[in-house]
PDB file of C-alpha atoms in Angstrom:
ATOM      1  CA  UNK A 192      19.189 -45.809 -66.790  1.00 53.00           C
ATOM      2  CA  UNK A 193      16.637 -43.804 -64.817  1.00 52.00           C
ATOM      3  CA  UNK A 194      17.459 -41.048 -62.343  1.00 46.00           C
ATOM      4  CA  UNK A 195      17.107 -43.259 -59.279  1.00 48.00           C
ATOM      5  CA  UNK A 196      19.396 -45.925 -60.735  1.00 45.00           C
ATOM      6  CA  UNK A 197      21.993 -43.337 -61.691  1.00 40.00           C
ATOM      7  CA  UNK A 198      21.831 -41.722 -58.262  1.00 38.00           C
ATOM      8  CA  UNK A 199      22.239 -45.080 -56.530  1.00 40.00           C
ATOM      9  CA  UNK A 200      25.243 -45.947 -58.695  1.00 40.00           C
ATOM     10  CA  UNK A 201      26.774 -42.522 -58.105  1.00 36.00           C
ATOM     11  CA  UNK A 202      26.378 -42.779 -54.325  1.00 35.00           C
ATOM     12  CA  UNK A 203      27.834 -46.298 -54.311  1.00 37.00           C
ATOM     13  CA  UNK A 204      30.797 -45.128 -56.394  1.00 39.00           C
ATOM     14  CA  UNK A 205      31.501 -42.296 -53.983  1.00 36.00           C
ATOM     15  CA  UNK A 206      31.265 -44.674 -51.043  1.00 38.00           C
ATOM     16  CA  UNK A 207      33.646 -47.140 -52.659  1.00 40.00           C
ATOM     17  CA  UNK A 208      36.136 -44.432 -53.590  1.00 37.00           C
ATOM     18  CA  UNK A 209      36.008 -42.668 -50.226  1.00 37.00           C
ATOM     19  CA  UNK A 210      36.519 -45.980 -48.454  1.00 46.00           C
ATOM     20  CA  UNK A 211      38.758 -47.288 -51.186  1.00 49.00           C
ATOM     21  CA  UNK A 212      41.508 -49.692 -50.393  1.00 53.00           C
ATOM     22  CA  UNK A 213      45.129 -48.820 -49.953  1.00 70.00           C
ATOM     23  CA  UNK A 214      47.409 -51.575 -51.138  1.00 73.00           C
ATOM     24  CA  UNK A 215      50.503 -52.372 -49.130  1.00 77.00           C
ATOM     25  CA  UNK A 216      52.961 -55.076 -50.147  1.00 74.00           C
ATOM     26  CA  UNK A 217      56.204 -56.323 -48.675  1.00 78.00           C
ATOM     27  CA  UNK A 218      58.784 -58.651 -50.198  1.00 77.00           C
ATOM     28  CA  UNK A 219      61.734 -60.565 -48.838  1.00 75.00           C
ATOM     29  CA  UNK A 220      64.995 -59.077 -50.077  1.00 74.00           C
ATOM     30  CA  UNK A 221      66.631 -62.501 -49.932  1.00 76.00           C
ATOM     31  CA  UNK A 222      64.097 -64.333 -52.107  1.00 81.00           C
ATOM     32  CA  UNK A 223      63.451 -64.077 -55.841  1.00 86.00           C
ATOM     33  CA  UNK A 224      59.826 -64.966 -56.601  1.00 89.00           C
ATOM     34  CA  UNK A 225      60.887 -65.970 -60.110  1.00 89.00           C
ATOM     35  CA  UNK A 226      62.605 -69.009 -58.593  1.00 92.00           C
ATOM     36  CA  UNK A 227      59.288 -70.521 -57.479  1.00 95.00           C
ATOM     37  CA  UNK A 228      57.089 -72.520 -59.833  1.00 96.00           C
ATOM     38  CA  UNK A 229      54.261 -74.137 -57.852  1.00 98.00           C
ATOM     39  CA  UNK A 230      51.825 -73.267 -55.077  1.00 97.00           C
ATOM     40  CA  UNK A 231      49.115 -74.640 -52.795  1.00 96.00           C
ATOM     41  CA  UNK A 232      47.087 -73.291 -49.880  1.00 92.00           C
ATOM     42  CA  UNK A 233      47.388 -73.452 -46.139  1.00 86.00           C
ATOM     43  CA  UNK A 234      43.672 -74.129 -45.609  1.00 80.00           C
ATOM     44  CA  UNK A 235      40.999 -73.184 -43.138  1.00 62.00           C
ATOM     45  CA  UNK A 236      40.718 -76.006 -40.633  1.00 52.00           C
ATOM     46  CA  UNK A 237      38.809 -74.261 -37.856  1.00 48.00           C
ATOM     47  CA  UNK A 238      35.776 -73.293 -39.859  1.00 45.00           C
ATOM     48  CA  UNK A 239      32.209 -72.698 -38.747  1.00 46.00           C
ATOM     49  CA  UNK A 240      29.997 -74.646 -41.166  1.00 46.00           C
ATOM     50  CA  UNK A 241      26.991 -72.342 -40.913  1.00 49.00           C
ATOM     51  CA  UNK A 242      29.087 -69.220 -41.359  1.00 50.00           C
ATOM     52  CA  UNK A 243      31.026 -70.798 -44.215  1.00 47.00           C
ATOM     53  CA  UNK A 244      27.770 -71.512 -46.063  1.00 49.00           C
ATOM     54  CA  UNK A 245      26.616 -67.929 -45.542  1.00 48.00           C
ATOM     55  CA  UNK A 246      29.938 -66.573 -46.818  1.00 51.00           C
ATOM     56  CA  UNK A 247      30.354 -69.140 -49.585  1.00 55.00           C
ATOM     57  CA  UNK A 248      30.146 -66.627 -52.432  1.00 54.00           C
ATOM     58  CA  UNK A 249      32.784 -64.379 -50.912  1.00 54.00           C
ATOM     59  CA  UNK A 250      35.044 -67.309 -50.116  1.00 69.00           C
ATOM     60  CA  UNK A 251      34.703 -68.689 -53.622  1.00 78.00           C
ATOM     61  CA  UNK A 252      35.435 -65.416 -55.378  1.00 81.00           C
ATOM     62  CA  UNK A 253      38.522 -64.868 -53.212  1.00 81.00           C
ATOM     63  CA  UNK A 254      40.028 -68.257 -54.038  1.00 86.00           C
ATOM     64  CA  UNK A 255      39.109 -68.061 -57.720  1.00 89.00           C
ATOM     65  CA  UNK A 256      40.695 -64.631 -58.055  1.00 91.00           C
ATOM     66  CA  UNK A 257      43.850 -65.630 -56.179  1.00 92.00           C
ATOM     67  CA  UNK A 258      44.141 -68.747 -58.358  1.00 94.00           C
ATOM     68  CA  UNK A 259      43.730 -66.702 -61.521  1.00 95.00           C
ATOM     69  CA  UNK A 260      46.424 -64.254 -60.448  1.00 95.00           C
ATOM     70  CA  UNK A 261      48.833 -66.983 -59.360  1.00 95.00           C
ATOM     71  CA  UNK A 262      48.400 -68.776 -62.689  1.00 95.00           C
ATOM     72  CA  UNK A 263      48.785 -65.529 -64.627  1.00 94.00           C
ATOM     73  CA  UNK A 264      52.017 -64.930 -62.717  1.00 93.00           C
ATOM     74  CA  UNK A 265      53.317 -68.267 -64.006  1.00 93.00           C
ATOM     75  CA  UNK A 266      52.705 -70.590 -61.052  1.00 96.00           C
ATOM     76  CA  UNK A 267      50.951 -73.960 -61.225  1.00 97.00           C
ATOM     77  CA  UNK A 268      49.036 -75.790 -58.500  1.00 96.00           C
ATOM     78  CA  UNK A 269      50.867 -78.622 -56.704  1.00 97.00           C
ATOM     79  CA  UNK A 270      49.264 -79.913 -53.502  1.00 95.00           C
ATOM     80  CA  UNK A 271      52.030 -82.418 -52.722  1.00 96.00           C
ATOM     81  CA  UNK A 272      55.286 -80.440 -52.896  1.00 96.00           C
ATOM     82  CA  UNK A 273      54.459 -76.773 -53.510  1.00 96.00           C
ATOM     83  CA  UNK A 274      57.245 -74.225 -53.689  1.00 97.00           C
ATOM     84  CA  UNK A 275      54.945 -71.543 -52.273  1.00 96.00           C
ATOM     85  CA  UNK A 276      52.133 -71.757 -49.752  1.00 93.00           C
ATOM     86  CA  UNK A 277      49.296 -69.237 -49.900  1.00 92.00           C
ATOM     87  CA  UNK A 278      47.743 -68.080 -46.632  1.00 87.00           C
ATOM     88  CA  UNK A 279      44.702 -65.793 -46.957  1.00 82.00           C
ATOM     89  CA  UNK A 280      43.074 -63.692 -44.262  1.00 73.00           C
ATOM     90  CA  UNK A 281      40.067 -61.456 -44.579  1.00 65.00           C
ATOM     91  CA  UNK A 282      38.031 -59.543 -42.045  1.00 58.00           C
ATOM     92  CA  UNK A 283      34.438 -58.410 -41.911  1.00 51.00           C
ATOM     93  CA  UNK A 284      32.488 -56.405 -39.349  1.00 46.00           C
ATOM     94  CA  UNK A 285      35.503 -55.414 -37.318  1.00 47.00           C
ATOM     95  CA  UNK A 286      36.715 -52.013 -36.273  1.00 47.00           C
ATOM     96  CA  UNK A 287      40.080 -50.750 -37.391  1.00 44.00           C
ATOM     97  CA  UNK A 288      43.121 -51.652 -35.288  1.00 43.00           C
ATOM     98  CA  UNK A 289      41.435 -54.489 -33.413  1.00 44.00           C
ATOM     99  CA  UNK A 290      42.954 -57.941 -33.171  1.00 41.00           C
ATOM    100  CA  UNK A 291      41.290 -60.384 -35.534  1.00 40.00           C
ATOM    101  CA  UNK A 292      41.089 -64.047 -36.343  1.00 39.00           C
ATOM    102  CA  UNK A 293      41.655 -65.347 -39.839  1.00 37.00           C
ATOM    103  CA  UNK A 294      38.477 -65.797 -41.870  1.00 40.00           C
ATOM    104  CA  UNK A 295      39.908 -67.945 -44.649  1.00 45.00           C
ATOM    105  CA  UNK A 296      42.663 -69.814 -42.859  1.00 53.00           C
ATOM    106  CA  UNK A 297      43.073 -70.959 -39.284  1.00 53.00           C
ATOM    107  CA  UNK A 298      46.761 -70.765 -38.541  1.00 59.00           C
ATOM    108  CA  UNK A 299      48.645 -72.021 -36.644  1.00 60.00           C
ATOM    109  CA  UNK A 300      46.875 -75.374 -36.681  1.00 63.00           C
ATOM    110  CA  UNK A 301      45.883 -77.347 -33.617  1.00 61.00           C
ATOM    111  CA  UNK A 302      47.798 -80.604 -33.030  1.00 64.00           C
ATOM    112  CA  UNK A 303      46.229 -83.546 -34.840  1.00 62.00           C
ATOM    113  CA  UNK A 304      43.986 -81.408 -37.027  1.00 63.00           C
ATOM    114  CA  UNK A 305      42.447 -83.258 -39.977  1.00 65.00           C
ATOM    115  CA  UNK A 306      39.291 -81.331 -40.883  1.00 66.00           C
ATOM    116  CA  UNK A 307      39.594 -78.920 -43.779  1.00 71.00           C
ATOM    117  CA  UNK A 308      36.993 -76.549 -45.167  1.00 74.00           C
ATOM    118  CA  UNK A 309      35.451 -78.052 -48.351  1.00 75.00           C
ATOM    119  CA  UNK A 310      36.293 -74.768 -50.034  1.00 78.00           C
ATOM    120  CA  UNK A 311      39.949 -75.840 -50.102  1.00 81.00           C
ATOM    121  CA  UNK A 312      39.326 -79.458 -51.113  1.00 80.00           C
ATOM    122  CA  UNK A 313      41.165 -79.193 -54.442  1.00 87.00           C
ATOM    123  CA  UNK A 314      43.780 -76.657 -53.435  1.00 90.00           C
ATOM    124  CA  UNK A 315      45.281 -77.327 -50.009  1.00 87.00           C
ATOM    125  CA  UNK A 316      48.793 -78.558 -49.247  1.00 89.00           C
ATOM    126  CA  UNK A 317      48.555 -82.197 -48.146  1.00 86.00           C
ATOM    127  CA  UNK A 318      51.138 -81.688 -45.389  1.00 85.00           C
ATOM    128  CA  UNK A 319      49.560 -78.564 -43.931  1.00 83.00           C
ATOM    129  CA  UNK A 320      48.905 -79.985 -40.440  1.00 77.00           C
ATOM    130  CA  UNK A 321      52.610 -80.463 -39.753  1.00 78.00           C
ATOM    131  CA  UNK A 322      53.851 -77.344 -41.481  1.00 80.00           C
ATOM    132  CA  UNK A 323      54.817 -75.577 -38.264  1.00 73.00           C
ATOM    133  CA  UNK A 324      55.386 -71.877 -37.563  1.00 73.00           C
ATOM    134  CA  UNK A 325      56.000 -69.368 -40.328  1.00 74.00           C
ATOM    135  CA  UNK A 326      58.896 -66.954 -39.924  1.00 73.00           C
ATOM    136  CA  UNK A 327      57.645 -63.385 -40.299  1.00 67.00           C
ATOM    137  CA  UNK A 328      53.939 -64.129 -39.939  1.00 59.00           C
ATOM    138  CA  UNK A 329      51.784 -63.222 -36.966  1.00 53.00           C
ATOM    139  CA  UNK A 330      48.097 -62.570 -37.573  1.00 46.00           C
ATOM    140  CA  UNK A 331      47.894 -60.535 -34.372  1.00 41.00           C
ATOM    141  CA  UNK A 332      50.365 -57.918 -35.601  1.00 43.00           C
ATOM    142  CA  UNK A 333      48.280 -56.746 -38.542  1.00 48.00           C
ATOM    143  CA  UNK A 334      45.940 -53.773 -38.302  1.00 53.00           C
ATOM    144  CA  UNK A 335      42.716 -54.560 -40.100  1.00 53.00           C
ATOM    145  CA  UNK A 336      39.626 -52.680 -41.097  1.00 57.00           C
ATOM    146  CA  UNK A 337      36.333 -54.100 -42.313  1.00 56.00           C
ATOM    147  CA  UNK A 338      36.815 -55.687 -45.727  1.00 57.00           C
ATOM    148  CA  UNK A 339      40.597 -55.926 -45.448  1.00 69.00           C
ATOM    149  CA  UNK A 340      42.220 -58.737 -47.403  1.00 73.00           C
ATOM    150  CA  UNK A 341      45.648 -60.116 -46.564  1.00 79.00           C
ATOM    151  CA  UNK A 342      47.513 -62.553 -48.845  1.00 87.00           C
ATOM    152  CA  UNK A 343      50.735 -64.165 -47.655  1.00 88.00           C
ATOM    153  CA  UNK A 344      53.128 -66.259 -49.745  1.00 93.00           C
ATOM    154  CA  UNK A 345      55.373 -68.585 -47.761  1.00 91.00           C
ATOM    155  CA  UNK A 346      58.462 -70.506 -48.866  1.00 92.00           C
ATOM    156  CA  UNK A 347      57.506 -74.185 -48.664  1.00 93.00           C
ATOM    157  CA  UNK A 348      60.996 -75.287 -47.593  1.00 92.00           C
ATOM    158  CA  UNK A 349      62.262 -72.543 -45.304  1.00 89.00           C
ATOM    159  CA  UNK A 350      58.786 -71.582 -43.969  1.00 87.00           C
ATOM    160  CA  UNK A 351      59.672 -67.928 -44.380  1.00 88.00           C
ATOM    161  CA  UNK A 352      57.207 -65.268 -45.443  1.00 87.00           C
ATOM    162  CA  UNK A 353      58.493 -64.114 -48.840  1.00 91.00           C
ATOM    163  CA  UNK A 354      55.705 -61.798 -49.989  1.00 92.00           C
ATOM    164  CA  UNK A 355      52.671 -60.228 -48.416  1.00 88.00           C
ATOM    165  CA  UNK A 356      49.962 -57.972 -49.785  1.00 87.00           C
ATOM    166  CA  UNK A 357      47.200 -56.241 -47.871  1.00 82.00           C
ATOM    167  CA  UNK A 358      44.354 -53.875 -48.540  1.00 75.00           C
ATOM    168  CA  UNK A 359      42.537 -51.879 -45.917  1.00 66.00           C
ATOM    169  CA  UNK A 360      39.707 -49.419 -45.744  1.00 53.00           C
ATOM    170  CA  UNK A 361      37.491 -51.070 -48.373  1.00 53.00           C
ATOM    171  CA  UNK A 362      33.923 -52.131 -47.712  1.00 45.00           C
ATOM    172  CA  UNK A 363      33.401 -55.709 -48.830  1.00 50.00           C
ATOM    173  CA  UNK A 364      30.241 -57.716 -48.296  1.00 52.00           C
ATOM    174  CA  UNK A 365      28.328 -60.618 -49.811  1.00 47.00           C
ATOM    175  CA  UNK A 366      26.330 -58.279 -52.045  1.00 57.00           C
ATOM    176  CA  UNK A 367      29.441 -56.778 -53.610  1.00 70.00           C
ATOM    177  CA  UNK A 368      31.411 -59.647 -55.096  1.00 75.00           C
ATOM    178  CA  UNK A 369      32.946 -57.468 -57.806  1.00 79.00           C
ATOM    179  CA  UNK A 370      34.527 -55.280 -55.133  1.00 76.00           C
ATOM    180  CA  UNK A 371      35.906 -58.380 -53.424  1.00 76.00           C
ATOM    181  CA  UNK A 372      37.476 -59.501 -56.705  1.00 83.00           C
ATOM    182  CA  UNK A 373      38.857 -56.027 -57.314  1.00 83.00           C
ATOM    183  CA  UNK A 374      40.562 -56.038 -53.912  1.00 81.00           C
ATOM    184  CA  UNK A 375      42.474 -59.196 -54.781  1.00 85.00           C
ATOM    185  CA  UNK A 376      43.440 -57.826 -58.187  1.00 90.00           C
ATOM    186  CA  UNK A 377      44.685 -54.622 -56.560  1.00 87.00           C
ATOM    187  CA  UNK A 378      46.950 -56.631 -54.292  1.00 88.00           C
ATOM    188  CA  UNK A 379      48.384 -58.637 -57.171  1.00 91.00           C
ATOM    189  CA  UNK A 380      48.875 -55.505 -59.274  1.00 89.00           C
ATOM    190  CA  UNK A 381      51.840 -54.911 -56.948  1.00 86.00           C
ATOM    191  CA  UNK A 382      53.141 -58.471 -57.363  1.00 86.00           C
ATOM    192  CA  UNK A 383      56.699 -58.510 -58.818  1.00 83.00           C
ATOM    193  CA  UNK A 384      55.785 -60.646 -61.845  1.00 76.00           C
ATOM    194  CA  UNK A 385      53.076 -58.202 -62.922  1.00 72.00           C
ATOM    195  CA  UNK A 386      55.270 -55.199 -62.171  1.00 64.00           C
ATOM    196  CA  UNK A 387      57.969 -56.619 -64.467  1.00 64.00           C
ATOM    197  CA  UNK A 388      55.452 -57.287 -67.255  1.00 50.00           C
ATOM    198  CA  UNK A 389      54.109 -53.738 -67.045  1.00 44.00           C
ATOM    199  CA  UNK A 390      57.611 -52.371 -67.663  1.00 46.00           C
ATOM    200  CA  UNK A 391      58.139 -54.399 -70.837  1.00 44.00           C
TER     201      UNK A 391
END
């Protein structure tokens, strides 16, 4: 590695650390995540095709990493009758503390919605359009910063938010897919199933 390469890597490392994410998770005291076995996604239905194509790599790495973590936690995919529903939000190019719209999921859904982003074609809950409001979830209440990732797990029967994990303060862009993957892994490092395994 030459001097310029080393210097570039060093500067990038400092930037990533100084703007590094802080992971915040919340869990429902009334729900035991060990009682759930399956999951599916509440998908993006209000997508912009051109933007989706531009962000395809980021979108793909987010879903792949969430899937990997959900499977490693012991859950299996079931798009017909999932125990848990996964709702993902991410923000880019937005100043801290501003209201944001979901990048990966458009929720709540408009009446009669049928279009779903192709990204979710193999993963979305078939009854998503009629799922209705989620207790404990309001995208407008979160405080985001550029690169923030927000993962919500919702009880498929009660429609209650049972677990939520967020990162903030990390710079994520299309050229830094490894950082995007790391953000998701940081969130799931606080997931109860992984916390229990680390204590064994």
